[in-house]
């Protein structure tokens, strides 16, 4: 039972299936933009399609049970495959190494063989071989030579046989980084009114509020425009206030593609706008006192006192104004009689200022003039606040993967066995030399280099 499970979880077919499945799921996550608000998804796809996509988990696919399951299964596959072939790799790198005879009997199709004779002694032949192949990892006396021969084992780039294991490990690191980011990272959004602050943001995936480890204050907002009136840039000036109510960062500008990062949390400029006006700006003048000027932000149906003139007033919007009628009024109340009021209608007077005709909208009560000076607009900046604390883990895993793949593909391990067999005694007797070399990968360059080395060794051992 265990062997069947081991064979299943370590199979190459399972690995290929998992890579294809994860790639397919990731493609869905690419085609369907992840992390938008529910309202945005409903606008884009409609209520019915939104319900289907939400049920399938396509709107937050990297946090779905099937993506996490595929990733976990891939980790198990990589660990099982590595554990199964690791003992064989350890033997190939650290020994015990197979003999010349054992290797030759396996008849490896990648092997290359060369044999010749030399009049030199074994010590001289060994010196030439060491110059060509490096220091031997194993020297022994083969049993078939009656103690008079010698066998040498050489290995080049054997340490790079661990590259596939490092590649497997790096993929596991990447998966762990992705899962940690999905679990503990977030994408959120909030609107901040100019002059106000907040430590609450709302998750894009479900609009749930989260508490930030600091407070963001919007000190200023500005929209810059091109000469033709098209917005050029949206600039928010913000300050970061820590839990001790200390401003650790002040007057930091953020704009599109220029975010601010603090303690692993990044703040992006995402949008801007203004809230529905709640007050009008009234400039109150006294015609008998040129020094008297007062600005009042008047909200509907709220009393405002003009103490110096012993009156108070209300600003009253007109819900259904007549044609060409100003849609608001002033009700004047005398402090001596609080129940009666006098209704003032606003009038329009053309006024020329700097070669431009600017209409004055005003209402007059005795020597008091109420000059309409616009509405009070509260601008806000929409910021996206994200935390990707474990992105560095993904980067580290990716860098390790690139390095491991480079060494795995471009550094070829080469194993070489040499057997020295004394010929029969007599005139002209010498040493028989057999060279058997096997590459890890069947590169054409290996065979060219082997032929050159063999020819060079023959010339030196003539």
XYZ file of C-alpha atoms in Angstrom:
462
model
C 0.000 0.000 0.000
C 2.768 2.419 0.958
C 4.727 1.643 -2.208
C 1.669 2.403 -4.364
C 1.086 5.721 -2.601
C 4.764 6.563 -2.885
C 4.740 5.749 -6.592
C 1.648 7.913 -7.135
C 2.830 10.959 -5.191
C 6.344 10.883 -6.682
C 5.338 10.249 -10.294
C 6.363 12.585 -13.104
C 2.855 12.336 -14.578
C 1.382 13.788 -11.391
C 3.919 16.633 -11.467
C 3.053 17.445 -15.094
C -0.673 17.390 -14.306
C -0.200 19.678 -11.297
C 1.900 22.183 -13.247
C -0.720 22.294 -16.016
C -3.585 22.611 -13.503
C -1.866 25.408 -11.561
C -1.049 27.189 -14.834
C -4.690 26.912 -15.948
C -5.980 28.255 -12.634
C -3.435 31.082 -12.754
C -4.603 31.952 -16.273
C -8.126 32.369 -14.927
C -6.698 34.647 -12.249
C -5.018 36.664 -15.013
C -8.078 36.974 -17.242
C -10.339 37.911 -14.317
C -8.785 40.790 -12.432
C -8.333 39.755 -8.804
C -9.030 41.823 -5.725
C -11.614 44.295 -7.043
C -14.577 45.295 -4.930
C -17.824 43.347 -5.108
C -19.567 46.409 -6.528
C -17.037 46.629 -9.364
C -17.497 42.952 -10.228
C -21.288 43.353 -10.318
C -20.960 46.320 -12.677
C -18.510 44.489 -14.969
C -20.174 41.059 -15.122
C -23.740 41.632 -14.001
C -25.477 40.100 -10.990
C -25.983 36.577 -12.418
C -22.472 36.084 -13.803
C -21.052 37.648 -10.634
C -22.895 35.063 -8.505
C -21.459 32.197 -10.593
C -17.896 33.574 -10.522
C -18.145 34.176 -6.776
C -19.396 30.627 -6.149
C -16.559 29.172 -8.249
C -14.023 31.261 -6.344
C -12.742 32.924 -9.531
C -12.828 36.402 -7.977
C -10.248 35.473 -5.338
C -8.728 32.440 -6.981
C -5.395 32.362 -5.147
C -7.236 31.997 -1.857
C -9.548 29.259 -3.170
C -9.474 25.748 -1.710
C -8.566 24.127 -5.027
C -5.576 26.421 -5.695
C -4.243 25.811 -2.189
C -4.914 22.072 -2.627
C -3.030 21.932 -5.942
C -0.113 23.847 -4.436
C 0.025 21.539 -1.400
C -0.121 18.450 -3.620
C 2.751 19.809 -5.730
C 4.840 20.283 -2.577
C 4.164 16.658 -1.583
C 5.065 15.501 -5.106
C 8.377 17.364 -5.098
C 9.311 16.110 -1.627
C 8.422 12.503 -2.472
C 10.300 12.558 -5.784
C 13.376 14.100 -4.171
C 13.352 11.623 -1.280
C 13.165 8.654 -3.668
C 16.181 9.558 -5.804
C 18.313 11.308 -3.180
C 20.087 8.103 -1.968
C 21.155 7.332 -5.537
C 22.534 10.857 -5.961
C 24.414 10.666 -2.659
C 26.099 7.434 -3.794
C 26.989 8.988 -7.151
C 28.596 12.015 -5.500
C 30.131 10.592 -2.318
C 30.408 6.877 -3.094
C 30.782 3.963 -2.932
C 31.511 4.196 -6.649
C 30.867 1.258 -9.018
C 33.793 -0.559 -10.595
C 34.829 -0.478 -14.245
C 33.423 -3.963 -14.793
C 30.032 -3.173 -13.183
C 29.648 -0.014 -15.248
C 30.654 -1.698 -18.520
C 28.156 -4.510 -18.009
C 25.260 -2.005 -17.839
C 25.998 -0.946 -21.454
C 24.932 2.666 -21.018
C 23.985 4.103 -24.470
C 25.651 7.417 -23.593
C 28.995 5.753 -22.770
C 32.112 6.215 -24.888
C 34.959 3.679 -24.825
C 38.630 3.833 -25.836
C 41.439 1.256 -25.444
C 45.149 1.199 -26.344
C 48.525 0.106 -25.010
C 51.510 1.927 -23.580
C 55.102 0.938 -22.839
C 55.230 3.208 -19.794
C 54.803 1.922 -16.281
C 51.616 2.280 -14.259
C 52.925 5.257 -12.263
C 53.758 7.206 -15.426
C 50.428 6.349 -17.019
C 48.568 7.434 -13.874
C 50.332 10.815 -13.909
C 49.248 11.457 -17.519
C 45.661 10.387 -16.763
C 45.515 12.642 -13.719
C 46.664 15.538 -15.870
C 43.789 14.905 -18.271
C 40.935 14.023 -15.890
C 41.970 15.576 -12.575
C 42.416 13.966 -9.190
C 40.870 10.474 -8.996
C 38.150 9.951 -6.418
C 38.904 6.253 -6.211
C 41.970 4.058 -6.812
C 41.721 0.300 -6.545
C 43.210 -2.940 -7.801
C 40.764 -4.954 -9.936
C 40.427 -8.590 -8.951
C 40.917 -9.848 -12.501
C 44.509 -8.471 -12.696
C 46.003 -10.668 -9.926
C 47.031 -7.584 -7.993
C 49.183 -6.146 -10.754
C 46.732 -3.786 -12.432
C 45.023 -0.585 -11.341
C 41.611 1.029 -11.634
C 40.895 4.774 -11.425
C 37.599 6.653 -11.076
C 37.242 10.336 -12.022
C 34.236 12.603 -11.718
C 33.700 16.178 -12.950
C 30.891 18.539 -11.866
C 29.372 15.844 -9.647
C 28.278 18.417 -7.063
C 25.859 19.876 -9.624
C 23.788 16.703 -9.432
C 22.161 18.393 -6.430
C 20.844 21.201 -8.697
C 17.462 19.473 -9.321
C 16.925 19.131 -5.569
C 17.684 22.808 -5.075
C 15.234 23.583 -7.902
C 12.580 21.493 -6.137
C 13.315 23.315 -2.885
C 13.055 26.718 -4.580
C 9.632 25.832 -6.038
C 8.489 24.854 -2.545
C 9.804 28.194 -1.215
C 7.861 30.053 -3.928
C 4.661 28.150 -3.096
C 5.103 28.865 0.622
C 5.656 32.566 -0.145
C 2.505 32.708 -2.284
C 0.374 30.949 0.336
C 1.709 33.157 3.148
C 0.968 36.269 1.082
C -2.563 35.033 0.384
C -3.108 34.172 4.049
C -1.551 37.180 5.775
C -1.398 39.809 3.023
C -4.317 41.985 1.961
C -5.559 44.510 -0.571
C -7.834 47.188 0.805
C -9.278 50.563 -0.071
C -10.408 53.641 1.780
C -11.402 57.260 1.136
C -9.851 59.948 3.330
C -11.253 63.464 3.536
C -8.752 66.334 3.437
C -7.739 67.223 6.981
C -9.021 63.970 8.438
C -7.340 60.699 9.388
C -8.226 57.022 9.613
C -6.774 53.683 10.666
C -9.566 51.642 9.059
C -9.472 50.272 5.529
C -11.844 47.935 3.669
C -10.819 44.687 1.987
C -11.406 44.703 -1.745
C -12.459 41.050 -1.822
C -15.367 41.327 0.642
C -15.511 44.956 1.841
C -14.799 43.906 5.439
C -13.067 46.555 7.572
C -9.549 45.922 8.836
C -7.582 47.905 11.368
C -4.240 49.246 10.218
C -1.220 49.263 12.568
C -0.965 53.023 12.043
C -3.128 56.023 11.157
C -3.111 57.782 7.788
C -3.849 61.514 7.689
C -4.604 63.335 4.432
C -2.999 66.760 4.757
C -3.609 67.974 1.208
C -4.983 66.842 -2.132
C -4.230 68.368 -5.528
C -5.123 67.518 -9.120
C -2.789 68.890 -11.778
C -4.053 69.401 -15.319
C -2.636 69.684 -18.808
C -3.344 72.932 -20.718
C -6.276 71.257 -22.492
C -7.915 70.409 -19.166
C -7.100 66.701 -19.046
C -5.930 65.560 -15.581
C -2.147 65.215 -15.459
C -1.558 63.809 -11.989
C -3.346 63.173 -8.704
C -1.218 64.079 -5.704
C -2.025 63.341 -2.072
C 0.096 64.655 0.768
C -0.207 62.283 3.714
C 1.268 61.730 7.155
C 1.702 58.446 9.021
C 0.900 58.446 12.744
C 1.899 55.476 14.893
C 0.027 53.938 17.820
C 1.706 56.374 20.217
C 0.115 59.258 18.265
C 3.496 60.347 16.949
C 3.783 61.414 13.313
C 6.619 59.193 12.082
C 6.265 60.369 8.465
C 4.977 63.823 7.558
C 4.071 65.562 4.301
C 4.855 62.572 2.097
C 3.501 62.829 -1.431
C 1.944 59.852 -3.167
C 0.732 59.804 -6.743
C -0.039 57.262 -9.435
C 2.900 54.821 -9.795
C 4.686 56.513 -6.874
C 3.390 54.808 -3.692
C 4.612 55.059 -0.124
C 5.711 51.987 1.845
C 5.876 51.922 5.638
C 6.498 48.802 7.743
C 5.713 46.462 4.852
C 2.420 48.188 4.006
C 2.184 50.129 0.743
C -0.190 53.039 0.109
C -1.130 53.766 -3.515
C -2.928 56.747 -5.013
C -6.007 55.149 -6.573
C -8.723 57.781 -7.080
C -10.108 61.086 -5.916
C -13.429 62.875 -5.652
C -15.563 65.044 -3.431
C -18.472 64.423 -1.154
C -21.924 65.897 -1.704
C -21.783 69.554 -0.600
C -23.330 70.131 2.814
C -22.857 73.888 3.157
C -22.691 77.103 1.141
C -20.115 79.810 1.583
C -21.773 83.113 2.474
C -19.869 86.359 2.708
C -21.734 88.695 5.094
C -21.081 92.436 4.659
C -22.293 95.541 6.518
C -22.818 98.460 4.158
C -22.479 100.968 7.025
C -19.314 99.372 8.358
C -16.752 98.675 5.656
C -14.525 96.876 8.134
C -17.159 94.265 8.864
C -16.796 91.087 6.837
C -17.651 87.594 7.930
C -17.499 84.228 6.129
C -20.100 81.683 7.200
C -20.402 78.102 5.915
C -24.148 77.811 6.219
C -25.833 74.432 6.408
C -29.555 74.118 5.616
C -32.036 74.801 8.437
C -29.337 75.772 10.917
C -29.433 79.022 12.915
C -26.499 81.427 12.617
C -26.120 84.527 14.787
C -24.955 87.957 13.680
C -24.420 89.363 17.162
C -23.263 92.795 16.097
C -26.487 93.278 14.147
C -28.799 91.628 16.699
C -30.224 89.156 14.174
C -29.948 85.519 13.299
C -30.716 83.679 10.071
C -31.271 80.348 8.404
C -30.178 79.199 4.971
C -33.170 77.529 3.262
C -32.850 75.511 -0.003
C -35.770 75.672 -2.437
C -36.607 72.175 -3.616
C -38.709 73.161 -6.642
C -37.620 76.620 -7.800
C -39.390 78.473 -10.576
C -37.706 79.189 -13.869
C -34.781 81.640 -13.474
C -35.294 81.646 -9.697
C -32.324 81.222 -7.343
C -32.881 77.862 -5.557
C -32.245 79.059 -2.006
C -33.480 81.697 0.467
C -32.509 83.418 3.668
C -34.863 83.575 6.658
C -34.089 86.484 8.967
C -35.111 86.188 12.628
C -35.121 89.086 15.050
C -33.665 88.150 18.403
C -36.496 90.006 20.142
C -39.194 88.011 18.325
C -38.029 84.456 17.653
C -41.206 83.196 16.012
C -41.502 85.623 13.124
C -39.071 85.748 10.226
C -38.569 87.732 7.079
C -37.867 85.871 3.825
C -35.061 87.167 1.634
C -34.714 86.144 -1.974
C -31.397 86.188 -3.744
C -30.892 88.423 -6.737
C -28.384 88.374 -9.571
C -26.327 91.429 -10.429
C -23.832 91.356 -13.337
C -20.417 92.410 -12.157
C -17.329 93.039 -14.272
C -14.072 91.858 -12.752
C -10.744 91.673 -14.628
C -12.473 91.905 -18.016
C -14.813 89.039 -17.121
C -18.505 89.233 -16.351
C -19.055 87.517 -13.022
C -22.636 87.568 -11.703
C -23.091 88.496 -8.066
C -25.721 86.474 -6.247
C -26.829 88.354 -3.148
C -29.645 89.025 -0.706
C -30.049 92.271 1.266
C -31.616 92.947 4.643
C -31.390 96.598 5.688
C -27.656 97.327 5.720
C -26.658 93.615 5.768
C -25.721 91.900 2.497
C -25.462 88.120 2.095
C -23.185 87.380 -0.842
C -23.267 83.839 -2.229
C -19.654 82.733 -2.618
C -19.974 79.097 -3.736
C -20.367 75.779 -1.969
C -18.065 74.129 0.489
C -16.631 71.017 -1.176
C -14.928 68.285 0.817
C -12.373 66.560 -1.348
C -11.214 63.070 -0.598
C -8.397 60.886 -1.822
C -9.040 57.231 -2.584
C -6.023 55.156 -1.574
C -5.333 51.463 -1.993
C -3.505 49.960 0.977
C -1.799 46.617 0.458
C 0.392 44.279 2.422
C 2.603 41.788 0.602
C 5.006 40.970 3.411
C 6.060 37.648 1.939
C 6.777 38.812 -1.598
C 10.464 38.719 -0.669
C 10.115 34.967 -0.019
C 8.800 34.505 -3.571
C 11.691 36.571 -4.935
C 14.253 34.530 -3.008
C 12.719 31.281 -4.251
C 12.680 32.583 -7.833
C 16.343 33.615 -7.724
C 17.355 30.235 -6.280
C 15.302 28.483 -8.984
C 17.038 30.404 -11.787
C 20.492 29.595 -10.379
C 19.614 25.921 -9.847
C 18.237 25.546 -13.373
C 21.317 27.237 -14.829
C 23.703 24.792 -13.137
C 21.407 21.858 -13.849
C 21.189 22.503 -17.597
C 24.622 23.894 -18.432
C 26.986 21.990 -16.123
C 27.237 18.382 -17.271
C 28.524 15.754 -14.842
C 31.103 13.432 -16.389
C 32.195 10.105 -14.886
C 35.303 8.336 -16.171
C 36.646 4.897 -15.307
C 40.145 3.801 -16.339
C 41.398 0.235 -16.074
C 45.125 -0.545 -16.419
C 45.846 -4.181 -17.283
C 49.461 -5.481 -17.637
C 49.921 -7.588 -20.759
C 51.712 -10.966 -20.751
C 55.374 -10.821 -19.908
C 57.813 -10.964 -22.753
C 59.329 -8.842 -25.418
C 57.183 -5.820 -26.239
C 54.797 -6.394 -23.331
C 53.108 -3.206 -22.068
C 50.116 -1.914 -20.162
C 46.632 -2.174 -21.616
C 44.603 1.003 -21.007
C 40.794 1.059 -21.142
C 38.888 4.332 -20.731
C 35.132 4.366 -20.188
C 33.421 7.748 -19.864
C 29.710 8.510 -19.341
C 28.122 11.986 -19.345
C 25.065 12.877 -17.302
C 23.593 14.591 -20.361
C 24.343 13.637 -23.939
C 25.931 16.900 -25.105
C 27.820 16.775 -28.452
C 30.562 18.880 -26.886
C 31.304 16.085 -24.408
C 32.172 13.602 -27.162
C 34.340 16.123 -29.002
C 36.277 16.893 -25.823
C 36.632 13.202 -25.019
C 38.107 12.468 -28.455
C 40.612 15.296 -28.004
C 41.595 14.088 -24.528
C 41.956 10.475 -25.695
C 44.149 11.523 -28.634
C 46.284 13.700 -26.340
C 46.711 10.846 -23.828
C 47.734 8.438 -26.610
C 50.390 10.863 -27.841
C 51.843 11.277 -24.358
C 51.877 7.525 -23.647
C 53.509 6.375 -26.895
